[in-house]
Amino acid sequence: MTSAMTRTQSELEAEDPFLWLEDRNGKEALDWVHRQNAVTVGELQGDPSYQATFDTALDLMTAEDNIAVGAALAGHVYNFWQDKTNALGLWRRAPVASYKTDKPDWETIIDFDQLSAKEGVKWVFGGASRLYPDFDRCLLSMSPDGGDASEMREFDMATKSFIEDGFRAPASKSGFSWLDRDTVIVSAAFAEKDKTQSGYPRVIKLWRRGTKIEDATPIFEGEKHHLAVGGGVEFDGDKRHVLLGKTIDFFTSHSFLRLASGENRRIPLPDDATDTAIFKGQFVFGVRSAWTAPDGTRCLPDGLYSVDFERWIETGAFEPIETLLKPEHRVSIAGLARTQDRLFINLMDNVRGKVVVCDRTDKGWSLKPVALPDNGNVGISHAEHFGASVSFSFTDFLTPSSIVWSDDNGETLATVKSQPARFDAAPYVSEQFEARSKDGTMIPYFVVRRRDQTGPVPALLYAYGGFEVPLLPGYGGIRGRLWLEKGNAYVQANIRGGGEFGPAWHQAALKGNRQKAFDDFAAVAEDVVRRGITTAAQLGIQGGSNGGLLTGVSLTQRPDLFGAVIIDVPLLDMLRYTELPPGASWIAEYGDPLKPEEAAWLGAYSPYQHVAANAAYPPVLLMTSTADDRVHPGHARKMAARLQATGHASTLFFEETEGGHGGRGDRRPQAAQTAMRYVFLQRALSIGPKGGSRFSDNPVLD
């Protein structure tokens, strides 16, 4: 296959007449976006039901009784908060004892609405790296548009102000962490020579106080084709370890320990090691594929193992390997977190959560379950690395979220925060079913619907299916109010490609096997129809990012299965995705379109190339963001343009100018997009007496 980089612009444009829409901020492209937005806003925001839908979404997103989720550090709980008054949000803190009360005594650290008004930039908070051991300084990250690229400034916690002549760096995808009070570890992505081909940091540098960032000292490098590098300090008790890493791709990496001598010594783990932690002198790790350790121990996926890290530092011997957690069928690891004295393992057991607490003594490892509720989605909200506090979240489709808190490493538990119910859950039931996919694999999925349902109703099917990311049960107040209360059903599918059952579930749909994820999704759609939960004409689907690829493929491969399709911040042109930064970072997931054999499987399903003029597509709504610097808006733009150009009038497109890939920042545009989605679904899936949806007369735009 000829590289896109070697073809002329005229050749590319002849092959792809909508290539000009890839120019993110080009006048012609943005003029097209504005015309599209005007039609979509007129169509959806002009609907009589829109205003009430928007008001409900905004009220719930900004409700003052939403849970203030926070993390404890040195006697305070830190929280980022947004409501109607504080559109861009407050970074604030409260004493731990006060946080547990109904009305915590919050102290504002930064008011981002005030800061943005003062500086004329809509700053979006991106987090803060605190300086150990006093935590009186932080490296504050702020995005100017909600994208991934952020500016960094040094901030004084006592004076609540930025430090004049302190550390400061312009917006980029660089990373910053403290080495000591006068030295910052910089994972640099400023100059092109310091970036990987995906646009992420390639070089790690030490930046001394009082010097220019351009003069920072390089200490570690990756290759141009690697995904990224990163570094930071890990504390294990009083011991400080400087860890550096090369992320080769999304699923493989090399980890290094920087010794006092300046040597960067590689930790002898397999390339696909995962779930790592340093705890009481032990290096804990998991693997994505079976690995035989140097001492002959067979390490298996979905298990956890450990080795004496201090011994390895002193002698170089990476042994003996101990088994911390044995693998079990359909049980996978969702994550690790640690306090000063305990290690916590978040597990998924058939897509339901639980937590195990571990201790390490001279006798080895001891494990016991944390006494949390069963049959729901249990997660670790925070674990205080330098203390004993830990908190857990609990939710399911019909149970509002709650925070269970412990000040003694999970021994004593108390529910300290509970979100009020946003809808009456009594009439509804949550059920788990399985659908048989094309190759015979059973695919689990959840259905939330009325208990007294007697016939098919409109249903929304959602899935993700990529990057080893699990899709778990969760309470949706907005979904309950705007969808379930209208008599509709919600379906959530755990298709392959995700991480619900560990690495093997993900790897089953990797690269050339991607079609299995699409087949799984279609199988679930067919199964809910077969069970009489809905009909094809009443079934809407939604997915974002990789899930947007999923719904895009579903549109072009099986339009007969669906009555409406929502495609959010998607990948859709899989033969050019690596040309749109940072698309090259996903080659390990999808494959490389510049390799003929891999282009063959990508081209076999790439939605953009499979739009057909003679297909009977259901109504489609595509949404993206100009500020999305993770998945380029060109994907959604080009797909909408091609659908409309080939005569598919029921295609709507909307592009927000801010918010980035995850819709961060001001809740008002987020509420508007949410409301438009629900209006779109209700219109498209409300079948009229003549059998057509209410989108049959939509105009086609240039």
XYZ file of C-alpha atoms in Angstrom:
702
model
C 0.000 0.000 0.000
C 1.317 3.440 -0.862
C 1.894 5.694 2.148
C -0.385 8.693 2.458
C 2.759 10.685 3.079
C 4.110 9.899 -0.398
C 0.961 10.678 -2.382
C 0.289 14.153 -3.687
C -2.458 16.318 -2.240
C -4.434 16.099 -5.489
C -4.230 12.284 -5.418
C -5.472 12.221 -1.837
C -8.318 14.612 -2.616
C -9.375 12.576 -5.637
C -9.592 9.503 -3.405
C -11.218 11.398 -0.527
C -13.282 14.422 -1.584
C -13.804 15.452 2.043
C -10.143 15.555 3.024
C -10.419 19.329 3.548
C -12.591 18.682 6.600
C -9.500 17.355 8.385
C -8.218 20.940 8.642
C -9.264 21.370 12.270
C -9.380 25.185 12.331
C -9.486 25.928 8.603
C -12.026 28.544 7.531
C -13.701 26.359 4.916
C -14.025 23.455 7.346
C -15.349 25.616 10.185
C -17.837 27.310 7.871
C -19.147 23.834 7.046
C -19.302 23.009 10.767
C -21.264 26.166 11.518
C -23.788 25.393 8.782
C -24.217 21.867 10.089
C -24.585 23.088 13.669
C -27.264 25.559 12.641
C -29.387 22.817 11.093
C -28.886 20.377 13.978
C -29.615 23.016 16.599
C -32.720 24.068 14.681
C -33.873 20.470 14.368
C -33.195 19.253 17.903
C -33.183 22.368 20.066
C -36.231 23.514 18.141
C -38.161 20.453 19.291
C -40.878 21.334 21.842
C -39.398 18.861 24.333
C -35.846 20.227 24.173
C -35.948 23.005 26.760
C -37.366 20.825 29.523
C -34.897 18.089 28.612
C -31.988 20.545 28.753
C -33.170 21.999 32.063
C -33.377 18.533 33.600
C -29.923 17.549 32.352
C -28.327 20.773 33.594
C -30.127 20.602 36.942
C -28.845 17.074 37.562
C -25.314 17.793 36.325
C -24.995 20.829 38.610
C -27.158 19.759 41.553
C -25.833 20.958 44.890
C -26.603 17.572 46.442
C -24.401 15.647 44.014
C -21.675 13.698 45.809
C -18.479 15.661 46.354
C -16.007 12.881 45.610
C -12.639 13.615 47.147
C -9.235 12.248 48.141
C -7.669 12.664 51.564
C -4.190 14.057 52.056
C -2.611 15.264 55.302
C -5.876 15.831 57.141
C -7.933 17.353 54.331
C -10.184 16.016 51.595
C -9.613 17.683 48.225
C -12.430 17.985 45.711
C -13.138 19.639 42.362
C -16.692 20.986 42.223
C -18.964 22.417 39.531
C -22.499 23.733 39.816
C -24.614 26.412 38.136
C -22.814 29.216 39.950
C -19.371 27.735 39.402
C -19.501 26.687 35.767
C -15.751 26.117 35.414
C -15.445 24.904 38.952
C -13.777 25.249 42.328
C -10.755 23.351 43.547
C -11.410 23.171 47.262
C -10.716 21.257 50.461
C -12.315 20.450 53.813
C -10.994 18.808 56.997
C -11.625 15.057 56.923
C -14.040 15.168 59.875
C -15.975 18.008 58.269
C -16.099 16.243 54.904
C -18.015 13.381 56.478
C -20.826 15.700 57.597
C -23.834 16.787 55.549
C -22.431 20.315 55.192
C -18.637 20.264 54.966
C -16.703 23.445 55.682
C -15.177 23.890 52.234
C -12.205 26.179 51.708
C -11.739 27.363 48.126
C -8.203 26.964 46.806
C -8.819 28.166 43.236
C -11.995 29.579 41.699
C -11.564 28.816 38.003
C -14.421 31.074 36.947
C -12.712 34.012 38.624
C -9.319 33.045 37.223
C -10.762 32.681 33.732
C -12.516 36.058 33.923
C -9.286 37.689 35.090
C -7.084 36.130 32.389
C -9.587 35.903 29.530
C -9.098 32.134 29.085
C -11.678 29.453 29.985
C -9.295 27.402 32.097
C -10.244 23.761 32.732
C -8.654 22.151 35.791
C -6.468 19.165 34.941
C -5.071 18.142 38.329
C -2.153 18.955 40.613
C 1.074 17.207 41.613
C 1.766 17.872 45.315
C 5.244 18.245 46.830
C 6.157 15.656 49.479
C 6.444 15.803 52.493
C 4.856 19.194 53.321
C 2.451 19.312 50.347
C 2.690 23.110 50.407
C 3.457 23.463 46.708
C 1.877 21.906 43.653
C 2.404 21.769 39.923
C -1.031 22.765 38.655
C -2.314 21.612 35.257
C -4.901 23.687 33.325
C -6.239 23.263 29.803
C -7.221 26.384 27.818
C -9.998 24.577 25.927
C -10.685 21.287 27.698
C -8.304 19.310 25.473
C -5.464 17.106 26.664
C -2.793 19.771 26.115
C -2.385 21.725 29.360
C -0.397 24.597 30.782
C 1.551 24.018 34.026
C 2.133 26.567 36.805
C 3.643 26.269 40.260
C 1.124 27.087 42.982
C 1.558 27.984 46.674
C -1.081 26.251 48.814
C -0.626 28.618 51.781
C -1.097 31.872 49.873
C -3.438 30.285 47.306
C -1.591 31.969 44.491
C 0.699 31.165 41.605
C 4.354 31.606 42.442
C 5.952 34.483 40.620
C 9.041 33.257 38.767
C 8.109 29.698 39.776
C 7.999 26.694 37.483
C 5.760 27.397 34.483
C 5.355 25.772 31.075
C 3.068 26.513 28.103
C 0.225 24.257 27.014
C 1.408 20.903 25.691
C 0.956 17.191 26.317
C 3.985 17.179 28.614
C 3.956 15.697 32.115
C 5.380 17.186 35.316
C 6.173 15.727 38.729
C 8.354 16.734 41.656
C 11.792 15.266 42.250
C 12.473 17.673 45.102
C 11.596 21.247 46.016
C 13.893 22.732 43.391
C 13.738 20.055 40.691
C 10.905 18.927 38.431
C 10.831 15.744 36.365
C 9.556 16.793 32.940
C 8.231 14.333 30.394
C 8.660 16.755 27.531
C 6.489 17.213 24.450
C 7.244 20.808 23.479
C 9.564 20.836 20.482
C 8.918 18.392 17.647
C 12.208 16.612 18.347
C 10.958 15.869 21.872
C 7.675 14.315 20.709
C 6.836 10.796 19.631
C 5.045 10.341 16.316
C 1.824 10.286 18.363
C 2.581 13.730 19.807
C 3.355 12.578 23.339
C 6.576 13.013 25.384
C 9.670 11.259 24.046
C 12.319 12.695 26.403
C 12.482 12.950 30.209
C 14.417 15.880 31.632
C 15.378 17.338 35.002
C 14.394 20.988 35.272
C 16.185 22.998 37.950
C 14.573 25.980 39.623
C 15.679 29.280 38.156
C 16.619 27.829 34.759
C 14.752 27.834 31.458
C 12.859 24.708 30.519
C 14.792 24.693 27.233
C 17.950 24.121 29.307
C 16.583 21.172 31.299
C 18.912 18.145 31.434
C 17.826 15.032 29.469
C 18.072 11.836 31.508
C 15.978 9.353 29.526
C 14.700 8.906 25.964
C 12.306 6.781 24.017
C 12.161 6.158 20.295
C 10.156 8.259 17.870
C 7.820 5.335 17.162
C 7.120 4.676 20.861
C 3.867 5.911 22.334
C 5.333 8.014 25.165
C 7.736 8.193 28.082
C 6.970 9.201 31.648
C 8.628 9.499 34.997
C 7.970 10.234 38.637
C 8.801 9.453 42.240
C 7.238 6.494 44.053
C 7.379 6.394 47.858
C 7.390 3.131 49.789
C 7.422 4.149 53.412
C 10.500 6.337 53.828
C 12.138 4.998 50.678
C 11.965 7.065 47.515
C 12.225 5.438 44.088
C 12.587 7.398 40.853
C 10.780 5.389 38.179
C 11.034 6.030 34.449
C 9.186 4.274 31.692
C 8.956 3.789 27.950
C 5.435 3.031 26.790
C 6.066 1.138 23.563
C 2.381 0.972 22.700
C -0.879 0.806 24.605
C -0.142 -2.638 26.010
C 3.643 -2.953 26.235
C 6.242 -0.944 28.124
C 9.684 -1.007 29.699
C 10.111 0.216 33.289
C 13.351 1.556 34.744
C 14.616 2.488 38.191
C 16.944 5.488 38.276
C 19.757 4.705 40.690
C 21.702 7.240 42.759
C 24.613 6.726 40.374
C 22.535 8.074 37.480
C 22.118 4.634 35.899
C 18.651 3.838 34.550
C 18.313 0.127 35.321
C 15.542 -1.754 33.571
C 13.196 -3.707 35.825
C 13.186 -7.204 34.275
C 9.457 -7.536 33.723
C 7.797 -8.850 30.567
C 6.855 -6.171 28.042
C 3.143 -6.626 28.742
C 3.334 -6.339 32.532
C 0.364 -4.586 34.115
C -1.098 -3.624 37.513
C 2.236 -2.691 39.107
C 2.821 -1.305 42.617
C 5.631 -1.030 45.150
C 4.507 -2.048 48.631
C 6.581 -2.830 51.731
C 9.667 -3.617 49.701
C 7.793 -5.848 47.253
C 7.290 -5.069 43.570
C 3.779 -6.260 42.676
C 2.824 -6.956 39.063
C 0.454 -8.752 36.739
C 0.856 -9.944 33.136
C -1.325 -9.778 30.046
C 0.061 -13.056 28.677
C 1.652 -16.061 30.369
C 5.272 -15.460 31.423
C 7.922 -17.676 32.952
C 9.929 -15.674 35.490
C 13.702 -16.081 35.917
C 13.171 -18.491 38.819
C 10.806 -20.656 36.732
C 7.546 -19.381 38.244
C 4.719 -19.433 35.725
C 2.855 -16.103 35.898
C -0.629 -16.078 34.360
C -3.031 -13.322 33.272
C -5.569 -12.183 35.894
C -3.169 -13.154 38.681
C -0.895 -10.951 40.792
C 2.702 -11.691 41.694
C 5.463 -10.050 43.711
C 9.231 -10.023 44.054
C 11.632 -8.622 46.667
C 12.376 -5.224 45.137
C 15.010 -4.242 47.685
C 16.917 -7.439 47.014
C 16.818 -6.792 43.276
C 18.178 -3.272 43.789
C 21.052 -4.600 45.907
C 21.908 -7.824 44.058
C 20.212 -7.738 40.663
C 18.380 -10.995 41.464
C 14.736 -10.754 40.365
C 13.596 -13.702 42.482
C 11.937 -15.493 44.096
C 8.517 -14.747 42.620
C 5.567 -15.095 45.020
C 1.937 -15.557 44.019
C -0.182 -12.857 45.626
C -3.483 -13.618 43.869
C -4.314 -16.706 41.822
C -6.351 -16.315 38.615
C -10.002 -17.368 38.716
C -12.505 -17.904 35.914
C -14.240 -14.672 34.843
C -12.548 -12.729 37.644
C -10.283 -9.897 36.489
C -8.277 -7.127 38.113
C -9.771 -3.638 37.852
C -6.927 -1.863 39.625
C -4.614 -1.506 42.619
C -4.339 1.208 45.257
C -2.384 1.477 48.476
C -2.369 3.299 51.767
C 0.721 3.535 53.946
C 0.142 0.058 55.383
C -2.259 -1.840 53.117
C -2.600 -2.780 49.456
C -6.097 -2.923 47.958
C -7.088 -4.953 44.893
C -10.246 -3.989 43.008
C -11.670 -7.076 41.280
C -14.463 -7.716 38.791
C -16.351 -10.979 39.215
C -18.631 -11.507 36.208
C -18.881 -7.711 35.781
C -19.595 -7.119 39.468
C -17.105 -5.486 41.782
C -15.383 -6.433 45.022
C -12.260 -5.328 46.892
C -9.585 -7.388 48.640
C -7.202 -5.871 51.207
C -3.655 -7.232 51.468
C -0.922 -6.973 54.065
C 2.708 -8.012 53.948
C 4.597 -9.367 56.958
C 7.659 -11.563 57.513
C 5.351 -14.548 56.979
C 4.317 -13.340 53.519
C 1.046 -12.081 52.093
C -2.333 -12.120 53.806
C -5.593 -11.311 51.992
C -9.182 -10.770 53.044
C -12.249 -9.220 51.423
C -13.382 -5.734 52.393
C -16.926 -5.926 53.755
C -18.608 -3.954 50.979
C -22.046 -4.517 49.384
C -22.372 -7.349 46.865
C -23.899 -7.421 43.385
C -22.945 -3.941 42.271
C -20.123 -1.874 40.912
C -17.607 -1.421 43.730
C -14.582 0.787 43.130
C -11.749 2.360 45.097
C -12.394 6.109 45.246
C -9.145 7.006 46.954
C -6.364 5.502 49.048
C -4.167 7.825 51.077
C -0.621 6.888 50.141
C 0.884 8.559 53.211
C -1.930 7.697 55.637
C -4.572 5.126 56.530
C -7.733 6.515 54.932
C -9.397 4.755 52.027
C -12.814 5.171 50.447
C -14.926 3.050 48.152
C -17.756 3.785 45.761
C -20.811 1.611 45.320
C -23.483 1.837 42.663
C -25.545 -0.181 40.230
C -28.046 0.703 37.545
C -30.830 1.427 40.055
C -28.892 2.366 43.216
C -27.569 5.931 43.571
C -23.848 6.213 44.148
C -22.491 6.218 47.684
C -19.082 6.693 49.292
C -18.004 4.241 51.988
C -15.143 5.634 54.089
C -12.510 4.103 56.341
C -9.841 5.815 58.435
C -8.189 2.522 59.401
C -7.227 0.760 56.182
C -10.653 -0.706 55.488
C -11.237 -2.270 58.908
C -14.065 0.067 59.976
C -16.448 1.243 57.277
C -19.066 3.970 57.240
C -21.189 5.370 54.427
C -20.427 9.100 54.481
C -22.003 10.281 51.223
C -25.070 9.091 49.314
C -26.464 10.695 46.220
C -30.225 11.252 46.444
C -32.350 9.215 44.084
C -32.932 11.038 40.806
C -35.852 8.853 39.785
C -38.138 6.293 41.402
C -36.361 2.955 40.854
C -39.174 0.825 42.278
C -40.901 0.158 38.930
C -37.663 -1.033 37.289
C -35.561 -4.170 37.253
C -31.934 -4.756 36.257
C -31.265 -8.118 34.614
C -28.199 -9.811 33.152
C -28.541 -11.953 30.021
C -26.199 -13.545 27.502
C -26.246 -13.518 23.713
C -24.505 -16.041 21.488
C -22.087 -14.298 19.132
C -21.318 -15.425 15.596
C -18.452 -17.689 16.723
C -20.450 -19.169 19.609
C -18.985 -17.059 22.409
C -21.522 -16.018 25.033
C -21.639 -12.254 25.484
C -23.089 -10.911 28.754
C -25.245 -7.814 28.791
C -27.492 -5.925 31.196
C -31.044 -4.714 30.622
C -32.761 -2.071 32.747
C -36.515 -1.801 32.128
C -39.905 -1.616 33.787
C -40.911 -4.714 35.758
C -44.362 -4.666 34.199
C -43.185 -4.397 30.585
C -45.480 -6.515 28.415
C -44.330 -5.684 24.895
C -41.458 -4.133 22.963
C -40.435 -0.593 23.915
C -37.813 1.842 22.598
C -34.385 0.797 23.901
C -30.906 2.327 23.934
C -27.976 -0.084 23.519
C -24.547 1.099 24.668
C -21.109 -0.552 24.483
C -17.408 0.262 24.192
C -15.362 -2.863 23.489
C -11.761 -1.673 23.253
C -8.413 -0.977 24.912
C -9.063 -3.468 27.727
C -11.505 -0.965 29.286
C -14.328 -2.592 31.281
C -17.878 -1.293 31.047
C -19.523 -1.671 34.452
C -22.976 -1.087 35.953
C -23.571 2.479 37.129
C -26.409 4.686 38.256
C -27.529 7.229 35.685
C -29.842 9.851 37.112
C -30.101 11.666 33.792
C -30.729 8.393 31.975
C -33.413 7.500 34.500
C -35.213 10.815 34.185
C -34.895 11.373 30.452
C -35.111 7.799 29.189
C -36.376 5.183 31.640
C -39.189 7.327 33.016
C -40.572 7.641 29.490
C -41.147 3.886 29.469
C -37.965 3.024 27.576
C -35.286 0.384 28.262
C -31.514 0.626 28.587
C -29.103 -2.111 27.460
C -25.368 -2.284 28.226
C -23.245 -4.887 26.443
C -19.924 -6.330 27.635
C -18.509 -7.165 24.222
C -15.016 -8.460 23.523
C -12.272 -5.899 23.185
C -13.091 -4.546 26.645
C -11.528 -5.575 29.938
C -14.502 -7.089 31.748
C -12.847 -10.509 31.902
C -9.204 -9.557 31.797
C -6.603 -9.443 29.017
C -7.911 -12.475 27.112
C -11.327 -10.835 26.632
C -9.572 -7.806 25.161
C -7.122 -9.744 23.012
C -9.927 -11.784 21.458
C -10.942 -8.694 19.432
C -7.528 -7.149 18.876
C -6.275 -5.966 15.473
C -7.314 -8.460 12.793
C -9.931 -9.958 15.131
C -11.791 -6.669 15.547
C -14.806 -7.947 13.675
C -15.595 -10.149 16.682
C -16.447 -7.066 18.758
C -18.831 -5.879 16.052
C -20.366 -9.351 15.812
C -20.835 -9.403 19.596
C -22.681 -6.093 19.475
C -24.936 -7.282 16.668
C -25.635 -10.497 18.589
C -26.806 -8.513 21.623
C -29.021 -6.362 19.380
C -30.577 -9.465 17.869
C -31.015 -11.048 21.303
C -32.938 -8.133 22.846
C -35.263 -8.206 19.851
C -35.644 -11.990 20.102
C -36.558 -11.651 23.787
C -39.265 -9.115 22.910
C -37.615 -6.302 24.853
C -37.614 -4.061 21.780
C -37.820 -4.162 17.997
C -35.146 -3.269 15.475
C -37.045 -0.107 14.546
C -37.171 0.895 18.223
C -33.543 0.094 19.062
C -31.112 3.001 19.273
C -27.367 2.610 19.757
C -24.760 4.945 21.188
C -20.990 4.823 21.572
C -18.138 7.274 22.004
C -14.489 7.281 20.896
C -13.723 3.593 20.224
C -17.426 3.092 20.906
C -18.079 5.623 18.146
C -16.162 3.336 15.805
C -18.384 0.507 17.032
C -21.610 2.354 16.251
C -20.192 3.593 12.958
C -19.416 0.027 11.883
C -22.816 -1.121 13.112
C -24.454 1.535 10.941
C -22.683 0.423 7.775
C -22.680 -3.344 8.419
C -26.091 -3.962 9.985
C -28.397 -0.965 9.462
C -31.343 -3.372 9.562
C -30.819 -3.941 13.294
C -31.273 -0.364 14.458
C -33.708 2.534 14.393
C -31.251 5.279 15.431
C -27.473 5.634 15.708
C -25.481 8.078 17.869
C -21.778 8.350 17.054
C -19.788 10.409 19.581
C -16.166 11.697 19.194
C -15.454 8.712 16.932
C -12.775 7.059 14.869
C -14.335 6.335 11.472
C -11.690 6.569 8.736
C -9.509 3.635 9.717
C -7.340 3.924 6.600
C -6.207 7.419 7.637
C -6.496 7.380 11.405
C -2.721 7.265 11.897
C -2.383 10.476 9.855
C -4.538 12.375 12.360
C -2.608 12.934 15.620
C -2.423 11.105 17.964
C -3.825 8.233 15.891
C -0.490 6.429 15.595
C -0.700 5.695 19.325
C -3.481 3.164 18.666
C -1.674 0.923 16.187
C -1.317 -1.779 18.853
C -5.108 -1.843 19.166
C -6.213 -1.619 15.534
C -3.225 -2.236 13.269
C -1.209 -0.128 10.840
C -2.948 1.003 7.623
C 0.478 1.512 5.997
C 1.047 -2.261 6.104
C -0.895 -3.951 3.283
C -1.990 -6.990 5.286
C -3.242 -4.807 8.141
C -4.836 -2.270 5.813
C -6.846 -5.198 4.442
C -8.588 -5.923 7.724
C -8.956 -2.232 8.573
C -10.436 -1.526 5.170
C -12.832 -4.437 5.548
C -14.750 -2.630 8.289
C -13.705 1.064 8.176
C -17.099 2.849 8.270
C -16.086 5.867 6.202
C -15.129 3.702 3.228
C -18.322 1.625 3.483
C -20.978 4.317 3.233
C -23.313 3.118 0.494
C -25.773 5.243 -1.464
C -28.306 2.436 -1.806
C -28.334 1.375 1.871
C -31.351 1.995 4.103
C -29.643 3.698 7.026
C -31.571 4.771 10.124
C -31.287 8.370 11.385
C -27.744 9.228 12.509
C -26.437 11.858 14.921
C -22.670 12.514 14.938
C -21.101 14.660 17.662
C -17.533 15.831 18.131
C -15.440 18.727 19.444
C -13.132 21.172 17.691
C -10.921 21.053 20.804
C -10.654 17.260 20.764
C -6.907 16.629 20.570
C -7.268 12.913 21.248
C -9.606 11.801 18.438
C -9.509 14.259 15.562
C -12.883 15.869 14.671
C -12.148 15.140 11.006
C -13.464 11.601 11.478
C -16.975 12.711 12.408
C -16.982 15.614 9.931
C -16.058 13.454 6.953
C -18.507 10.702 7.860
C -21.382 13.170 8.113
C -20.420 14.784 4.820
C -20.223 11.443 3.000
C -23.521 10.217 4.427
C -25.258 13.410 3.337
C -23.587 13.453 -0.079
C -24.778 9.906 -0.774
C -28.380 10.864 -0.086
C -28.847 9.909 3.560
C -30.966 12.855 4.582
C -31.518 11.725 8.161
C -27.940 12.580 9.141
C -27.303 15.269 11.729
C -23.918 16.606 12.823
C -22.955 18.797 15.768
C -19.508 20.031 16.800
C -18.863 21.782 20.108
C -15.990 24.258 20.049
C -14.608 23.388 23.497
C -14.478 20.549 26.009
C -11.999 18.242 24.282
C -12.478 14.491 24.005
C -14.205 14.000 27.338
C -16.407 17.099 27.297
C -14.609 18.756 30.191
C -15.309 22.268 31.425
C -18.593 24.166 31.455
C -21.559 21.887 32.140
C -23.968 23.954 30.018
C -22.724 22.776 26.610
C -22.522 19.267 28.025
C -26.138 19.471 29.123
C -27.124 20.817 25.694
C -25.472 17.892 23.920
C -27.061 15.418 26.326
C -30.474 16.934 25.726
C -30.013 16.840 21.945
C -29.120 13.140 22.110
C -32.277 12.272 24.024
C -34.475 14.412 21.797
C -32.901 12.721 18.773
C -33.541 9.238 20.195
C -37.115 9.966 21.194
C -37.904 11.388 17.756
C -36.125 8.671 15.795
C -37.543 5.772 17.803
C -41.087 7.102 18.070
C -42.601 5.188 15.168
C -45.480 6.968 13.491
C -48.661 5.397 12.136
C -47.078 5.018 8.700
C -43.972 3.370 10.092
C -41.462 6.186 9.553
C -39.442 8.085 12.120
C -39.791 11.833 12.527
C -36.494 12.447 10.693
C -37.554 11.417 7.205
C -37.575 14.982 5.869
C -34.222 16.235 7.207
C -32.340 18.449 4.745
C -29.070 17.305 3.234
C -26.260 19.842 3.571
C -23.291 20.531 1.357
